[in-house]
Structures are given as C-alpha cells and as structure tokens.
Tab-separated table of C-alpha atoms in Angstrom:
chain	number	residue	atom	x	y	z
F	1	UNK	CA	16.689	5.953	32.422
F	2	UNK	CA	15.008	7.737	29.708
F	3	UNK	CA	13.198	4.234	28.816
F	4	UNK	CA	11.902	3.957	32.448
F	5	UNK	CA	10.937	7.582	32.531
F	6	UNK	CA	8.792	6.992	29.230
F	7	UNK	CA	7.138	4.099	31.134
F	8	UNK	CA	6.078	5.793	34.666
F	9	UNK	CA	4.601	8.376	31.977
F	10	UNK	CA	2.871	6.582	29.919
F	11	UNK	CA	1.660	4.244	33.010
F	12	UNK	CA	0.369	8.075	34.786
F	13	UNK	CA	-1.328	9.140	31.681
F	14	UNK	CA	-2.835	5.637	31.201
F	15	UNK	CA	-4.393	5.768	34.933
F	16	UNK	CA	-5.697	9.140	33.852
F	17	UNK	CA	-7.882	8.373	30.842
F	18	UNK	CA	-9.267	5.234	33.099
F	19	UNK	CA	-10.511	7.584	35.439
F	20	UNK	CA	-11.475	10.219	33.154
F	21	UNK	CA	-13.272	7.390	31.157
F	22	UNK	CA	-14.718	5.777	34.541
F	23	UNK	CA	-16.477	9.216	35.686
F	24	UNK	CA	-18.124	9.966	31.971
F	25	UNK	CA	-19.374	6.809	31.194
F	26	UNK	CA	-20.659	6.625	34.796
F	27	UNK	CA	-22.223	10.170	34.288
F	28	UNK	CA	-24.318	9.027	31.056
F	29	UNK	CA	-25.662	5.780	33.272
F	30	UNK	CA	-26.738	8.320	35.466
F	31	UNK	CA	-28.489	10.846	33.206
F	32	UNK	CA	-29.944	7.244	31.401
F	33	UNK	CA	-31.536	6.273	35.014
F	34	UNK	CA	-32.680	9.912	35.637
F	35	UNK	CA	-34.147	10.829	32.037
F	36	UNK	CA	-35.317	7.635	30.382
F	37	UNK	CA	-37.810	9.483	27.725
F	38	UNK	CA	-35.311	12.151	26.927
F	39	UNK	CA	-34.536	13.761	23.420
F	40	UNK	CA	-30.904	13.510	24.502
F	41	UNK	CA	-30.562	10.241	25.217
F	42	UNK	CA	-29.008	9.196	21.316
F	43	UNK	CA	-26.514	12.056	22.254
F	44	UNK	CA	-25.923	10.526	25.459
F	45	UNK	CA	-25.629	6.678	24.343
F	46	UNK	CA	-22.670	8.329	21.786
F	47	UNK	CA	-20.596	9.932	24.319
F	48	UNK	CA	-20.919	7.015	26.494
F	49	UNK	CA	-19.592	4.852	23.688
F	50	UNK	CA	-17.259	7.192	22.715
F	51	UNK	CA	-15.829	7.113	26.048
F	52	UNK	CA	-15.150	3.373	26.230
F	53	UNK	CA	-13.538	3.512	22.938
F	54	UNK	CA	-10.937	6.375	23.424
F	55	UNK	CA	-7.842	5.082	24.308
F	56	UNK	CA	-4.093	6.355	24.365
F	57	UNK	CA	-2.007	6.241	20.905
F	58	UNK	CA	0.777	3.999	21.392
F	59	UNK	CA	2.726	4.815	18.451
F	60	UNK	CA	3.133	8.510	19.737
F	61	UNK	CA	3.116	8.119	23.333
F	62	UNK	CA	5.884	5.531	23.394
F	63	UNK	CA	7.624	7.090	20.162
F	64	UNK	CA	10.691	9.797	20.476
F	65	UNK	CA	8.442	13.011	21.213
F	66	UNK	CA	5.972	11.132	23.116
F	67	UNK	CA	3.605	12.962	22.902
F	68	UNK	CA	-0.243	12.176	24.416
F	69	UNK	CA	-2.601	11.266	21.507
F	70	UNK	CA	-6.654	9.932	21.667
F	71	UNK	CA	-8.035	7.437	19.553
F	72	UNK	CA	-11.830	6.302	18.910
F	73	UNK	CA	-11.688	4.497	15.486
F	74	UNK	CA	-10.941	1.525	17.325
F	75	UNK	CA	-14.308	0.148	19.172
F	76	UNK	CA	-13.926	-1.400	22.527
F	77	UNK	CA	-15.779	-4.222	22.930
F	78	UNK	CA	-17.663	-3.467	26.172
F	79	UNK	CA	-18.718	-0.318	23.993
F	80	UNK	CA	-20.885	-2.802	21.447
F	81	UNK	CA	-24.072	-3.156	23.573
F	82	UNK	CA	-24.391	0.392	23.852
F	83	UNK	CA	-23.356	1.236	20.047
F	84	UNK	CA	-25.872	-1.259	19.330
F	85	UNK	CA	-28.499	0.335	21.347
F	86	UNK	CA	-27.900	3.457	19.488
F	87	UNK	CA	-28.156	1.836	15.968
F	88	UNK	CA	-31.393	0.408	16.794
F	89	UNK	CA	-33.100	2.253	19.187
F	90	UNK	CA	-32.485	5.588	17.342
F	91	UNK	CA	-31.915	4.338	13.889
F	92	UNK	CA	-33.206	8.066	12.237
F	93	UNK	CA	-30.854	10.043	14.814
F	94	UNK	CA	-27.913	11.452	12.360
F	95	UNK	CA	-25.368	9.577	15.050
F	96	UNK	CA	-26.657	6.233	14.189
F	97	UNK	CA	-24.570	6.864	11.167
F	98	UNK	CA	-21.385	6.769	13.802
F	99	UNK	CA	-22.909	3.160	15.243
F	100	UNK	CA	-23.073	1.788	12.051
F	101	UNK	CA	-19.594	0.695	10.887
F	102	UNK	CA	-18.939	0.326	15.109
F	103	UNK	CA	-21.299	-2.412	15.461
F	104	UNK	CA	-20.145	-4.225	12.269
F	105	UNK	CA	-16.680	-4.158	12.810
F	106	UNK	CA	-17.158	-5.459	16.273
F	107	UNK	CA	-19.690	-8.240	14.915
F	108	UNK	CA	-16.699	-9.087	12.246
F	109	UNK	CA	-14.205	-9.317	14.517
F	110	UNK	CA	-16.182	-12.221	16.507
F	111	UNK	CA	-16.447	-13.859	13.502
F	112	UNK	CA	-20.032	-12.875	12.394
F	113	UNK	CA	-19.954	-11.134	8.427
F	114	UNK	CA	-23.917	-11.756	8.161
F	115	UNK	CA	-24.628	-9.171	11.354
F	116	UNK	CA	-21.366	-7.140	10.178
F	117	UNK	CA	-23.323	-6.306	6.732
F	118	UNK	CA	-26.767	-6.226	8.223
F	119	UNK	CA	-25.310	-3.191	10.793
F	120	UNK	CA	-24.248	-1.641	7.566
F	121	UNK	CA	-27.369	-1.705	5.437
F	122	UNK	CA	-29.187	1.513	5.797
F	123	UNK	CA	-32.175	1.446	7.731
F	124	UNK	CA	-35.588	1.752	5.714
F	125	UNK	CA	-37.020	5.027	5.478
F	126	UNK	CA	-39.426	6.391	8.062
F	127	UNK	CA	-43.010	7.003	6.489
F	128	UNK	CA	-43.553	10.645	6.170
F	129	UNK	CA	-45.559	12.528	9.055
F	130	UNK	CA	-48.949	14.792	8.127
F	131	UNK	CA	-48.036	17.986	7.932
F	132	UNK	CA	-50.521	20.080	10.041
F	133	UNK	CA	-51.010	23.226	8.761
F	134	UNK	CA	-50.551	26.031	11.514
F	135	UNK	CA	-50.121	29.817	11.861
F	136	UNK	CA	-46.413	31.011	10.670
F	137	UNK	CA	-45.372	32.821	13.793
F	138	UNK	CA	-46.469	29.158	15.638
F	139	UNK	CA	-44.514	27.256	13.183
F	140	UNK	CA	-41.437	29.324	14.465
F	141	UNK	CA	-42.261	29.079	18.376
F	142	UNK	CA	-42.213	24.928	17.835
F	143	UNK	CA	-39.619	24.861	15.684
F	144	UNK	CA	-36.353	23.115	17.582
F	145	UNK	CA	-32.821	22.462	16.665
F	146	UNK	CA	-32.796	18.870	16.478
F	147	UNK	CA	-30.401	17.694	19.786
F	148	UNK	CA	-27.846	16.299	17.663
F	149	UNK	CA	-26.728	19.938	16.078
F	150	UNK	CA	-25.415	20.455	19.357
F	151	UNK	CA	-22.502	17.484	18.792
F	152	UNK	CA	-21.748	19.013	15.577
F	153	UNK	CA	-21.629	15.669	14.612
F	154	UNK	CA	-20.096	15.300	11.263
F	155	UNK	CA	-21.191	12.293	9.188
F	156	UNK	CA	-19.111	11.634	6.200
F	157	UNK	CA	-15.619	10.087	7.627
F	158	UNK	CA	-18.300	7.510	9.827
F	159	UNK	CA	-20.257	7.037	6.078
F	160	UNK	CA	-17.035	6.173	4.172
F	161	UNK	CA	-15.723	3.824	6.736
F	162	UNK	CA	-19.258	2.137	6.706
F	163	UNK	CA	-18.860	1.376	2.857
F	164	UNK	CA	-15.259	0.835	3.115
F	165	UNK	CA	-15.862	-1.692	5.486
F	166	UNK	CA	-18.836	-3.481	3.324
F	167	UNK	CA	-16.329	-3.487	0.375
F	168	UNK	CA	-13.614	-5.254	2.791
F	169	UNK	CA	-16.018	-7.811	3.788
F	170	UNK	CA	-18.158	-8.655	0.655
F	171	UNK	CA	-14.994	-8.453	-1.482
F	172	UNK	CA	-13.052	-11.155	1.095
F	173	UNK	CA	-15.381	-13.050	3.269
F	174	UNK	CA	-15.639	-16.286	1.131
F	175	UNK	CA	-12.020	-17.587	0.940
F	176	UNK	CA	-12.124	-20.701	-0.346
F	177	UNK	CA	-9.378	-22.000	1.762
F	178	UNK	CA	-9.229	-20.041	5.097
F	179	UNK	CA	-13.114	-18.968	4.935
F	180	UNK	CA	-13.920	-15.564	7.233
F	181	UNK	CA	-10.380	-15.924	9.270
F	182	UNK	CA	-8.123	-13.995	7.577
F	183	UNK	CA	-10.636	-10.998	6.977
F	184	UNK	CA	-11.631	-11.772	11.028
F	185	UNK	CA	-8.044	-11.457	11.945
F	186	UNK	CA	-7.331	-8.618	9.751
F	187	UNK	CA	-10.048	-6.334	11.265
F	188	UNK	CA	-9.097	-7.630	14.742
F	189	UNK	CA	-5.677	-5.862	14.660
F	190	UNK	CA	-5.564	-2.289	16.431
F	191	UNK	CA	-3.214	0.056	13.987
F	192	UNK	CA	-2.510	2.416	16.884
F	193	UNK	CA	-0.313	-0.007	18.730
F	194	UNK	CA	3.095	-0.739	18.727
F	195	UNK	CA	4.249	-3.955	16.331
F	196	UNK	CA	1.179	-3.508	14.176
F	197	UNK	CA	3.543	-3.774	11.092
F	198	UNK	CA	4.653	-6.759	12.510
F	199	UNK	CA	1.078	-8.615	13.095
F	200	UNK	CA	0.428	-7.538	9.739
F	201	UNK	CA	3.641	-9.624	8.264
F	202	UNK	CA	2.860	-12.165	10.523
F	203	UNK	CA	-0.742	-12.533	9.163
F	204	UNK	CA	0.510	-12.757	5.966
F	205	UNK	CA	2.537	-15.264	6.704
F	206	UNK	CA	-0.228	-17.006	8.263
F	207	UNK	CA	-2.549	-17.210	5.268
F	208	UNK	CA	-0.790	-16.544	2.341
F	209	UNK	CA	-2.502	-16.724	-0.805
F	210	UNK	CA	-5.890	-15.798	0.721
F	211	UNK	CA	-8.297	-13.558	-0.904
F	212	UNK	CA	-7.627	-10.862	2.149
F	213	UNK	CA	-3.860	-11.218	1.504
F	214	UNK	CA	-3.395	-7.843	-0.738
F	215	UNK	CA	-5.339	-6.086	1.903
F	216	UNK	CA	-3.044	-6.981	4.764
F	217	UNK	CA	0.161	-5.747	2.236
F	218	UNK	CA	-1.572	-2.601	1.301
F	219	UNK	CA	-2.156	-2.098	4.899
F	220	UNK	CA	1.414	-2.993	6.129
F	221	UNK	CA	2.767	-1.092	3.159
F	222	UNK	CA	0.787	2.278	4.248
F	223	UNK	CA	1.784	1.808	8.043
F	224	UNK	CA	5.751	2.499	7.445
F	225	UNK	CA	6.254	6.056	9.081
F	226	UNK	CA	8.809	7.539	6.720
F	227	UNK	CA	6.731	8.937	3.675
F	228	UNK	CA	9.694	7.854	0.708
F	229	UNK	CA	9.694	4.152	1.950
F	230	UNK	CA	6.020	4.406	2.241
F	231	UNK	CA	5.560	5.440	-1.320
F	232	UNK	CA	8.186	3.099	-2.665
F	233	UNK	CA	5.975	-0.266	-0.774
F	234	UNK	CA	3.103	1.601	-2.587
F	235	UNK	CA	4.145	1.519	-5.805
F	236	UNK	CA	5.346	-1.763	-5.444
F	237	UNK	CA	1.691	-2.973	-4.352
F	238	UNK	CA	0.599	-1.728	-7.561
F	239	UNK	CA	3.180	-3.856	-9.612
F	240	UNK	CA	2.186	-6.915	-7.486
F	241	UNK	CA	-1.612	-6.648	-7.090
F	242	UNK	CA	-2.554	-4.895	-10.468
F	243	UNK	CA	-6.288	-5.954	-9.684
F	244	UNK	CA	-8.406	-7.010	-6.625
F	245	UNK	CA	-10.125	-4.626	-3.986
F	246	UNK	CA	-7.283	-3.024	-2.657
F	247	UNK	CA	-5.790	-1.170	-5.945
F	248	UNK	CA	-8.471	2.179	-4.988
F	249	UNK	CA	-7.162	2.211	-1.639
F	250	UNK	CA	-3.412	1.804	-3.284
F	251	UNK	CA	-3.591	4.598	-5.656
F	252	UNK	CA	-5.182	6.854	-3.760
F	253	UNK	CA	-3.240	6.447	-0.838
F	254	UNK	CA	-0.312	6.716	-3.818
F	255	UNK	CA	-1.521	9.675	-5.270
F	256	UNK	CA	-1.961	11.308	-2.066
F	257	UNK	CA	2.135	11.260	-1.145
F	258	UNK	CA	2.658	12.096	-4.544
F	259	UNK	CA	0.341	15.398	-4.600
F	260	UNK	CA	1.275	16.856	-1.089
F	261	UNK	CA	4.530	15.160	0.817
F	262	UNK	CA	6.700	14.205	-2.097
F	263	UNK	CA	4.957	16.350	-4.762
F	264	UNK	CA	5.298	19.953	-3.209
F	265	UNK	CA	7.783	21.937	-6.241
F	266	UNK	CA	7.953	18.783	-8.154
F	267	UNK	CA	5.493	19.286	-11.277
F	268	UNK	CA	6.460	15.638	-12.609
F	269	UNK	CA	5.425	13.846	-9.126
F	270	UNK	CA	2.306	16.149	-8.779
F	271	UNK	CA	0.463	14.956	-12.579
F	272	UNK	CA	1.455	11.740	-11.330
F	273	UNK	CA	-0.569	11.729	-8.475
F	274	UNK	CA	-3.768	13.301	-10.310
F	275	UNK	CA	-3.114	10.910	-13.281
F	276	UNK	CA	-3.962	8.150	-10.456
F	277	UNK	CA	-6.832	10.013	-9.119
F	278	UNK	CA	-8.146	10.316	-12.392
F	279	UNK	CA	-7.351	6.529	-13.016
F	280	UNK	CA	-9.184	5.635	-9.811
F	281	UNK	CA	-12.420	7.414	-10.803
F	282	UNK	CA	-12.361	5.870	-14.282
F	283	UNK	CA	-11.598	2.196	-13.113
F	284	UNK	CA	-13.275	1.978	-10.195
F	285	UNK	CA	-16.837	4.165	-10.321
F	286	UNK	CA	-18.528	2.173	-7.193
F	287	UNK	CA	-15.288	2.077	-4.644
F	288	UNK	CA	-16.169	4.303	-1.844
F	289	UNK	CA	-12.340	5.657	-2.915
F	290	UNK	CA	-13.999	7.467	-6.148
F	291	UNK	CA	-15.936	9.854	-4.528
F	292	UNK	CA	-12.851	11.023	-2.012
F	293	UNK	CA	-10.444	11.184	-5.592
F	294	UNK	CA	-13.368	13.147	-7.091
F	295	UNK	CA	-13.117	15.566	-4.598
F	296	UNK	CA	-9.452	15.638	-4.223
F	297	UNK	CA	-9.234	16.623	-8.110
F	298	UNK	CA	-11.898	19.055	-8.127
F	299	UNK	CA	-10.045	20.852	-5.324
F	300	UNK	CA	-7.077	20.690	-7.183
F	301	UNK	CA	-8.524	22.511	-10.179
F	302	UNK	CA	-5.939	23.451	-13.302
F	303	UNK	CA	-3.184	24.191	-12.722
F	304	UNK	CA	-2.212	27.727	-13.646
F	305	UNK	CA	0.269	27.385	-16.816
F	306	UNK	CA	3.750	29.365	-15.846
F	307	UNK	CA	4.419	32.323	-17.420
C-alpha cells in the first residue's frame, strides 16, 4: 500500500511541474512575441530554458522520506534551441555563462565533441565603446542596473562546470578503441534518477579499458548514499587510478568527507583531508579542482593549537 501510495504521489506531483512548466515557458513565448527588441529578453530566454530543464528528483521523491526535490543541471533537450539562442544571440549577457556548458553537454551527448568545445570557448571580447564625456549629475540619470542583476544570477558553479566539462571531453574524446562513445554515453546518463549506479556499472562493463573508464568509477564510486562506503570506494579509486583526469575530482571529493562528514572531532581524518587538498593544488595547477581546494584551504585557515 505504502508503494502504491508513493506512486499516485509522485504521478500528482509529476502532473504538477508539467503544468507549472507548460504555463512559464508559454508565458516567455508570449513576452518574446510581444517585446522582440527588449533588454529582458536574455533574462527571459533563461527562465524559459530553465523551465524545460527542471524536473522532479527521483532519488528523493521515490526514496523513504520522499520528499519533492527540483533539478536543472540536467538540460532537456527541447531546451537546446533556446540555450543556444541565448549563447549566441547575447553572448556578453553574464547568463550566457549558464548556456555555455548547457549547449555543450547537449551537443556531446548527440555525439558532437567539436560543437561541445566550441560552446565552451569563451566568446572574443567586445571592442570597447567611446566614452562620451557628459555632465556628472547626467551620468547618474542614464546610469541603469544592467537587467541581469535582477536574476541575481551567480556565475561561478555554471563557470566550473564549463571547464570541468572541457577537461572531461579533451582528456577522453579520442579512445583509441571505442572513439567518442563511452564519453557520449557517460554524459548521457541523468544522476538524479533511480539505477544511475547501476548504468554506471553497466557502462563499465560495456567499455572496459577505455580512456573514460576511471571517470565512470569515480562517478559510480561518489554516487553511493552512505558517506563511510562512499569514502572507502574513494580511497580505493585512488589505489586503482593513481593517475589520469579523474584523481582531482577523487581527492577532492576525498578530502571533502574527510574534512566535514567523517572528519568532525577527528584531528587525524581532518589533516588528512587538507593534506589532499594541498596535494591537489600541487599536482594538478590547471584542473578546474585547484581553484575550489584553494579555496577550501584558505577557509580552513590554521588550526588553533590546543591548549
């Protein structure tokens, strides 16, 4: 009974967030139609895309709590046209940034690693307007807050999936044996549903040896819920892939559970975990991971010496 209740749920809440996506995207066709010319419109292209791409959690909505959790780190696939609109259209707009990594991880997972990394190369600069001198108190009257502040659109997670992503593909796209699939199929697989573990073991199974094969470990390693068993696959990625493109990911991911879930009143577990942050900076300078364990450790300061 309890089973079938979970289902009519889920089912109810599912018919919900069609509906509720069906009346916003429709609402940003219609503002589109209305206000062709407006400042607004790279604001509106991202919510419309946004709305396509939210979608229900399935690990928490059919887990014990179920509880009702939104997604967007996923792209749909009907959302590309208008992702791509954004990226190209608006390319100086501050949520082009969001488009980026959207529109290459939709072009990888057809199969296309050329558009992928040409989505993710910056765009070129934008020559530098005249400035036109003008009274002070008329500078102020013009002056605007760009319509984008209004999103409080924050770009740095959207900036480090962008180069995570570039890593993933320039690191893995020429197997020798299996080519672009494996790295295709990888990027293809949605971690928010139920059985992603699975498809990940199956995958690996699929292609073993490839050159995307410690990625697919890594990431079946870091899906296991329970945070001891999680660390334990971790560590045990590190003994089996001591090099390759997935060892930042590993030992930050590592240090991580060591320096907050497993490390909290254990002094041992915690100079673990900044011994691989530190180990991560030194080794790898130019993984997008360095920066994020650069931060982490200057958070983390000295530690106080006990009394």
């Amino acid at each position: 009974e309890q089973a079938t209740l979970k289902r009519l749920v889920s089912r109810r809440l599912l018919l919900d967030l069609m509906d509720d996506r069906r009346e916003a995207y429709q609402a940003c066709s219609d503002f589109i139609a209305d206000h062709p010319t407006s400042r607004y419109l790279p604001c509106v292209l991202f919510l419309q895309a946004r709305a396509l791409d939210t979608r229900l959690d399935e690990r928490t909505l059919l887990g014990e709590s179920a509880q009702r959790e939104l997604y967007t780190d996923f792209p749909h696939v009907q959302a590309e046209p208008i992702w791509t609109s954004l990226l190209t259209e608006y390319p100086d707009s501050p949520l082009a940034i969001a488009a980026r990594s959207r529109v290459a991880l939709l072009r990888l997972r057809r199969g296309d690693a050329d558009g992928a990394l040409a989505a993710l190369a910056p765009s070129p600069p934008k020559p530098a307007a005249p400035v036109v001198q003008s009274q002070p108190s008329r500078r102020l009257l013009l002056r605007t807050r760009p319509p984008e502040a209004t999103r409080g659109y924050e770009a740095d997670e959207d900036l480090f999936e962008a180069q995570q992503l570039g890593e993933l593909i320039l690191a893995n796209r020429d197997d020798p044996r299996y080519g672009l699939e494996p790295l295709r199929a990888l990027v293809s697989l949605d971690p928010h549903r139920t059985g992603y573990a699975e498809q990940l073991l199956r995958l690996a199974q699929q292609y073993p040896g490839s050159l995307a094969y410690d990625n697919v470990i890594v990431r079946w390693a870091a899906a296991m819920s329970d945070r001891v068993q999680r660390a334990a696959r971790l560590r045990a990625c590190l003994e089996r892939f001591p090099s390759g493109d997935a060892v930042p990911e590993v030992l930050f991911a590592l240090a991580d559970l060591e320096i907050q879930s497993l490390g909290a009143g254990d002094e041992a577990r915690r100079a673990a975990g900044v011994s691989r942050l530190r180990e991560l900076v030194a080794r790898f300078p130019h993984s997008c991971w360095a920066p994020r364990a650069a931060e982490r450790l200057k958070m983390l300061g000295p530690r106080p010496e006990p009394d």
